[in-house]
mmCIF file of C-alpha atoms in Angstrom:
data_model
loop_
_atom_site.group_PDB
_atom_site.id
_atom_site.type_symbol
_atom_site.label_atom_id
_atom_site.label_comp_id
_atom_site.label_asym_id
_atom_site.label_seq_id
_atom_site.Cartn_x
_atom_site.Cartn_y
_atom_site.Cartn_z
ATOM 1 C CA UNK A 216 -5.108 8.226 -13.789
ATOM 2 C CA UNK A 217 -7.412 11.133 -14.325
ATOM 3 C CA UNK A 218 -10.025 12.421 -16.700
ATOM 4 C CA UNK A 219 -11.199 16.019 -16.777
ATOM 5 C CA UNK A 220 -13.627 15.432 -13.894
ATOM 6 C CA UNK A 221 -11.940 13.308 -11.425
ATOM 7 C CA UNK A 222 -8.712 11.538 -10.463
ATOM 8 C CA UNK A 223 -8.257 7.719 -9.811
ATOM 9 C CA UNK A 224 -5.227 6.317 -7.979
ATOM 10 C CA UNK A 225 -4.512 2.517 -8.300
ATOM 11 C CA UNK A 226 -2.864 0.678 -5.201
ATOM 12 C CA UNK A 227 -1.819 -2.731 -4.368
ATOM 13 C CA UNK A 228 -1.186 -3.919 -0.798
ATOM 14 C CA UNK A 229 1.562 -6.559 -0.047
ATOM 15 C CA UNK A 230 2.952 -8.105 3.030
ATOM 16 C CA UNK A 231 3.020 -11.155 5.281
ATOM 17 C CA UNK A 232 0.318 -12.785 7.065
ATOM 18 C CA UNK A 233 -1.310 -10.660 9.934
ATOM 19 C CA UNK A 234 0.492 -7.693 8.949
ATOM 20 C CA UNK A 235 -2.841 -5.920 8.251
ATOM 21 C CA UNK A 236 -3.001 -5.597 4.499
ATOM 22 C CA UNK A 237 -6.675 -6.084 4.236
ATOM 23 C CA UNK A 238 -7.473 -3.817 7.151
ATOM 24 C CA UNK A 239 -5.170 -1.203 5.565
ATOM 25 C CA UNK A 240 -7.006 -1.534 2.259
ATOM 26 C CA UNK A 241 -10.402 -1.052 3.966
ATOM 27 C CA UNK A 242 -8.943 2.092 5.666
ATOM 28 C CA UNK A 243 -7.846 3.511 2.302
ATOM 29 C CA UNK A 244 -11.179 2.741 0.706
ATOM 30 C CA UNK A 245 -13.277 3.849 3.758
ATOM 31 C CA UNK A 246 -15.096 0.688 3.565
ATOM 32 C CA UNK A 247 -15.236 -2.982 4.494
ATOM 33 C CA UNK A 248 -14.572 -4.489 1.200
ATOM 34 C CA UNK A 249 -11.924 -6.884 2.383
ATOM 35 C CA UNK A 250 -12.224 -9.667 4.941
ATOM 36 C CA UNK A 251 -10.074 -8.920 7.916
ATOM 37 C CA UNK A 252 -9.641 -10.757 11.130
ATOM 38 C CA UNK A 253 -7.151 -12.591 13.311
ATOM 39 C CA UNK A 254 -6.560 -16.125 12.317
ATOM 40 C CA UNK A 255 -4.080 -18.992 12.788
ATOM 41 C CA UNK A 256 -3.655 -19.211 8.988
ATOM 42 C CA UNK A 257 -3.503 -16.845 6.090
ATOM 43 C CA UNK A 258 -6.908 -15.282 5.649
ATOM 44 C CA UNK A 259 -6.673 -13.890 2.083
ATOM 45 C CA UNK A 260 -6.105 -16.655 -0.587
ATOM 46 C CA UNK A 261 -6.915 -14.687 -3.817
ATOM 47 C CA UNK A 262 -6.731 -11.140 -5.070
ATOM 48 C CA UNK A 263 -9.760 -8.792 -4.925
ATOM 49 C CA UNK A 264 -10.277 -5.227 -6.081
ATOM 50 C CA UNK A 265 -11.968 -2.598 -3.827
ATOM 51 C CA UNK A 266 -13.183 0.716 -5.123
ATOM 52 C CA UNK A 267 -13.906 3.782 -3.033
ATOM 53 C CA UNK A 268 -16.741 6.246 -3.678
ATOM 54 C CA UNK A 269 -15.883 9.671 -4.953
ATOM 55 C CA UNK A 270 -13.818 11.417 -2.272
ATOM 56 C CA UNK A 271 -13.912 15.190 -1.900
ATOM 57 C CA UNK A 272 -11.510 17.626 -0.102
ATOM 58 C CA UNK A 273 -8.277 15.944 -1.034
ATOM 59 C CA UNK A 274 -7.068 17.577 -4.125
ATOM 60 C CA UNK A 275 -7.616 20.640 -6.275
ATOM 61 C CA UNK A 276 -6.829 21.367 -9.901
ATOM 62 C CA UNK A 277 -6.601 24.885 -11.347
ATOM 63 C CA UNK A 278 -8.360 26.225 -8.224
ATOM 64 C CA UNK A 279 -11.200 23.808 -8.375
ATOM 65 C CA UNK A 280 -11.861 20.763 -6.177
ATOM 66 C CA UNK A 281 -11.199 17.427 -8.082
ATOM 67 C CA UNK A 282 -12.970 14.264 -6.842
ATOM 68 C CA UNK A 283 -10.712 11.360 -6.037
ATOM 69 C CA UNK A 284 -11.324 7.783 -6.431
ATOM 70 C CA UNK A 285 -9.055 5.005 -4.912
ATOM 71 C CA UNK A 286 -8.857 1.496 -6.133
ATOM 72 C CA UNK A 287 -7.112 -1.123 -3.942
ATOM 73 C CA UNK A 288 -5.935 -4.543 -4.956
ATOM 74 C CA UNK A 289 -5.825 -6.882 -1.885
ATOM 75 C CA UNK A 290 -3.486 -9.735 -2.197
ATOM 76 C CA UNK A 291 -2.598 -13.027 -0.497
ATOM 77 C CA UNK A 292 0.253 -12.741 1.920
ATOM 78 C CA UNK A 293 3.752 -13.916 1.330
ATOM 79 C CA UNK A 294 4.943 -16.018 2.983
ATOM 80 C CA UNK A 295 1.503 -17.741 2.902
ATOM 81 C CA UNK A 296 0.284 -20.701 4.960
ATOM 82 C CA UNK A 297 -1.301 -22.530 2.264
ATOM 83 C CA UNK A 298 0.386 -21.113 -1.044
ATOM 84 C CA UNK A 299 3.850 -21.361 -2.467
ATOM 85 C CA UNK A 300 5.779 -18.373 -3.397
ATOM 86 C CA UNK A 301 5.270 -18.948 -7.094
ATOM 87 C CA UNK A 302 1.504 -19.477 -6.584
ATOM 88 C CA UNK A 303 1.271 -16.093 -4.689
ATOM 89 C CA UNK A 304 3.451 -14.330 -7.297
ATOM 90 C CA UNK A 305 1.566 -15.622 -10.328
ATOM 91 C CA UNK A 306 -1.900 -14.819 -8.659
ATOM 92 C CA UNK A 307 -0.776 -11.260 -7.771
ATOM 93 C CA UNK A 308 0.830 -10.655 -11.145
ATOM 94 C CA UNK A 309 -2.154 -11.838 -13.168
ATOM 95 C CA UNK A 310 -4.544 -9.606 -11.057
ATOM 96 C CA UNK A 311 -2.367 -6.605 -11.403
ATOM 97 C CA UNK A 312 -2.322 -6.951 -15.236
ATOM 98 C CA UNK A 313 -6.058 -7.634 -15.271
ATOM 99 C CA UNK A 314 -7.102 -4.859 -12.971
ATOM 100 C CA UNK A 315 -4.435 -2.267 -13.762
ATOM 101 C CA UNK A 316 -3.075 -3.153 -17.218
ATOM 102 C CA UNK A 317 -4.811 -0.310 -18.913
ATOM 103 C CA UNK A 318 -4.462 2.642 -16.561
ATOM 104 C CA UNK A 319 -1.236 1.505 -14.715
ATOM 105 C CA UNK A 320 -0.355 0.908 -11.069
ATOM 106 C CA UNK A 321 0.672 4.056 -9.150
ATOM 107 C CA UNK A 322 2.042 2.525 -5.860
ATOM 108 C CA UNK A 323 2.598 -0.803 -4.170
ATOM 109 C CA UNK A 324 2.211 -0.494 -0.440
ATOM 110 C CA UNK A 325 4.407 -2.889 1.585
ATOM 111 C CA UNK A 326 2.492 -3.422 4.880
ATOM 112 C CA UNK A 327 4.468 -3.856 7.996
ATOM 113 C CA UNK A 328 3.518 -3.851 11.603
ATOM 114 C CA UNK A 329 5.046 -1.010 13.525
ATOM 115 C CA UNK A 330 4.596 -2.847 16.810
ATOM 116 C CA UNK A 331 6.801 -5.768 15.737
ATOM 117 C CA UNK A 332 10.557 -5.679 14.781
ATOM 118 C CA UNK A 333 11.494 -6.185 11.188
ATOM 119 C CA UNK A 334 14.075 -9.026 10.962
ATOM 120 C CA UNK A 335 16.675 -9.170 8.169
ATOM 121 C CA UNK A 336 15.201 -12.402 6.628
ATOM 122 C CA UNK A 337 11.697 -10.915 6.570
ATOM 123 C CA UNK A 338 12.962 -7.812 4.880
ATOM 124 C CA UNK A 339 14.935 -9.657 2.267
ATOM 125 C CA UNK A 340 12.065 -11.860 1.467
ATOM 126 C CA UNK A 341 9.757 -8.875 0.971
ATOM 127 C CA UNK A 342 12.246 -7.102 -1.186
ATOM 128 C CA UNK A 343 12.914 -10.098 -3.253
ATOM 129 C CA UNK A 344 9.340 -10.706 -3.799
ATOM 130 C CA UNK A 345 8.469 -7.147 -4.723
ATOM 131 C CA UNK A 346 11.589 -7.060 -7.113
ATOM 132 C CA UNK A 347 10.407 -10.111 -8.933
ATOM 133 C CA UNK A 348 6.807 -8.778 -9.068
ATOM 134 C CA UNK A 349 7.387 -5.262 -10.172
ATOM 135 C CA UNK A 350 10.772 -5.277 -11.862
ATOM 136 C CA UNK A 351 13.908 -3.302 -11.664
ATOM 137 C CA UNK A 352 12.107 0.142 -10.902
ATOM 138 C CA UNK A 353 10.361 -1.348 -7.897
ATOM 139 C CA UNK A 354 11.860 1.273 -5.589
ATOM 140 C CA UNK A 355 10.175 4.112 -7.350
ATOM 141 C CA UNK A 356 6.834 2.532 -7.006
ATOM 142 C CA UNK A 357 6.791 1.167 -3.539
ATOM 143 C CA UNK A 358 5.992 2.758 -0.163
ATOM 144 C CA UNK A 359 5.962 1.318 3.243
ATOM 145 C CA UNK A 360 2.714 1.429 5.234
ATOM 146 C CA UNK A 361 3.377 0.830 9.013
ATOM 147 C CA UNK A 362 0.148 -0.428 10.672
ATOM 148 C CA UNK A 363 -0.597 -0.645 14.410
ATOM 149 C CA UNK A 364 1.053 2.689 14.937
ATOM 150 C CA UNK A 365 -1.329 3.192 17.813
ATOM 151 C CA UNK A 366 0.344 0.365 19.646
ATOM 152 C CA UNK A 367 3.743 1.938 19.248
ATOM 153 C CA UNK A 368 2.295 5.136 20.517
ATOM 154 C CA UNK A 369 0.981 3.362 23.504
ATOM 155 C CA UNK A 370 4.362 2.066 24.196
ATOM 156 C CA UNK A 371 5.545 5.681 24.373
ATOM 157 C CA UNK A 372 6.967 6.001 20.796
ATOM 158 C CA UNK A 373 6.118 9.048 18.741
ATOM 159 C CA UNK A 374 6.817 8.701 15.010
ATOM 160 C CA UNK A 375 10.128 10.449 15.364
ATOM 161 C CA UNK A 376 11.250 8.305 18.494
ATOM 162 C CA UNK A 377 10.148 5.244 16.695
ATOM 163 C CA UNK A 378 12.425 5.938 13.693
ATOM 164 C CA UNK A 379 15.310 6.745 16.027
ATOM 165 C CA UNK A 380 14.925 3.365 17.842
ATOM 166 C CA UNK A 381 14.161 1.364 14.698
ATOM 167 C CA UNK A 382 16.380 -1.468 13.524
ATOM 168 C CA UNK A 383 18.994 -0.880 10.790
ATOM 169 C CA UNK A 384 17.013 -3.422 8.760
ATOM 170 C CA UNK A 385 13.962 -1.214 8.695
ATOM 171 C CA UNK A 386 15.902 1.961 8.200
ATOM 172 C CA UNK A 387 17.653 0.457 5.199
ATOM 173 C CA UNK A 388 14.350 -0.511 3.741
ATOM 174 C CA UNK A 389 12.928 2.927 4.176
ATOM 175 C CA UNK A 390 16.056 4.411 2.639
ATOM 176 C CA UNK A 391 15.862 2.108 -0.356
ATOM 177 C CA UNK A 392 12.221 3.342 -1.130
ATOM 178 C CA UNK A 393 13.362 7.073 -0.784
ATOM 179 C CA UNK A 394 11.665 7.366 2.560
ATOM 180 C CA UNK A 395 8.191 6.866 1.374
ATOM 181 C CA UNK A 396 6.494 5.644 4.472
ATOM 182 C CA UNK A 397 3.209 6.287 6.396
ATOM 183 C CA UNK A 398 2.254 5.296 9.923
ATOM 184 C CA UNK A 399 -1.243 3.986 10.087
ATOM 185 C CA UNK A 400 -3.119 4.270 13.358
ATOM 186 C CA UNK A 401 -5.590 1.375 13.281
ATOM 187 C CA UNK A 402 -7.779 2.935 15.877
ATOM 188 C CA UNK A 403 -8.253 6.117 13.874
ATOM 189 C CA UNK A 404 -7.925 4.868 10.264
ATOM 190 C CA UNK A 405 -11.481 5.122 9.424
ATOM 191 C CA UNK A 406 -11.816 8.792 10.767
ATOM 192 C CA UNK A 407 -12.346 10.942 7.720
ATOM 193 C CA UNK A 408 -9.666 13.421 8.669
ATOM 194 C CA UNK A 409 -7.014 10.631 9.257
ATOM 195 C CA UNK A 410 -7.797 8.970 5.973
ATOM 196 C CA UNK A 411 -7.489 12.391 4.202
ATOM 197 C CA UNK A 412 -3.958 12.748 5.624
ATOM 198 C CA UNK A 413 -2.886 9.277 4.415
ATOM 199 C CA UNK A 414 -4.321 9.913 0.900
ATOM 200 C CA UNK A 415 -2.598 13.205 0.641
ATOM 201 C CA UNK A 416 0.728 11.597 1.501
ATOM 202 C CA UNK A 417 0.230 8.831 -1.044
ATOM 203 C CA UNK A 418 -0.587 11.591 -3.654
ATOM 204 C CA UNK A 419 2.612 13.327 -2.697
ATOM 205 C CA UNK A 420 4.556 10.091 -3.285
ATOM 206 C CA UNK A 421 3.002 9.886 -6.710
ATOM 207 C CA UNK A 422 4.001 13.560 -7.529
ATOM 208 C CA UNK A 423 7.534 12.775 -6.523
ATOM 209 C CA UNK A 424 7.509 10.034 -9.071
ATOM 210 C CA UNK A 425 6.086 12.369 -11.697
ATOM 211 C CA UNK A 426 2.696 10.441 -11.670
ATOM 212 C CA UNK A 427 4.381 7.550 -13.586
ATOM 213 C CA UNK A 428 2.729 4.175 -13.527
ATOM 214 C CA UNK A 429 3.717 0.613 -13.946
ATOM 215 C CA UNK A 430 2.062 -2.016 -16.256
ATOM 216 C CA UNK A 431 0.224 0.433 -18.551
ATOM 217 C CA UNK A 432 -0.584 -1.190 -21.880
ATOM 218 C CA UNK A 433 0.585 -4.540 -20.757
ATOM 219 C CA UNK A 434 -2.927 -6.094 -20.560
ATOM 220 C CA UNK A 435 -3.244 -8.853 -23.114
#
């Protein structure tokens, strides 16, 4: 995760079609590495890795600023309009081992839209997929990223009010991942200060998990 001069965090974004995975990945990287647009079919069909530049002003060690690098693995959606569940799972698993097998995966980000209700079937599908992908400790390494929070805000919901009005399905999911969730405002996500807030929250989730990683040394 870190050498003496900088820290690197490894993330994967997961979710269904049009949830905003690729856009969220771009926000975390501060770039436009991943193709992202509205489409009648699933846009992402293979995994791709994006890397940020050195980011300053996020973390300090022993009183000194420590540069941060972010690596994000973008993945095909599940359910997918053109790929089976097994095809998506095999593609993502292979990419995780290839890119993160040496250093390990710090967090999987399940991307959900804050402006759409989460139905039980959708939640169950997502949980089963992540369980099969990450294994029995998936809850420790999964956080929920709620995109389009700006649209929920436009409808009159603050983050607190949103959670008070959220479905039991969403609340149960958030509880299962130890309330590791972040609201992402799509209109502000590329603003430096907003990005810094999100990255600090992700680092805090990692600290709560004692900076453990998945997949380390599993690369063939």
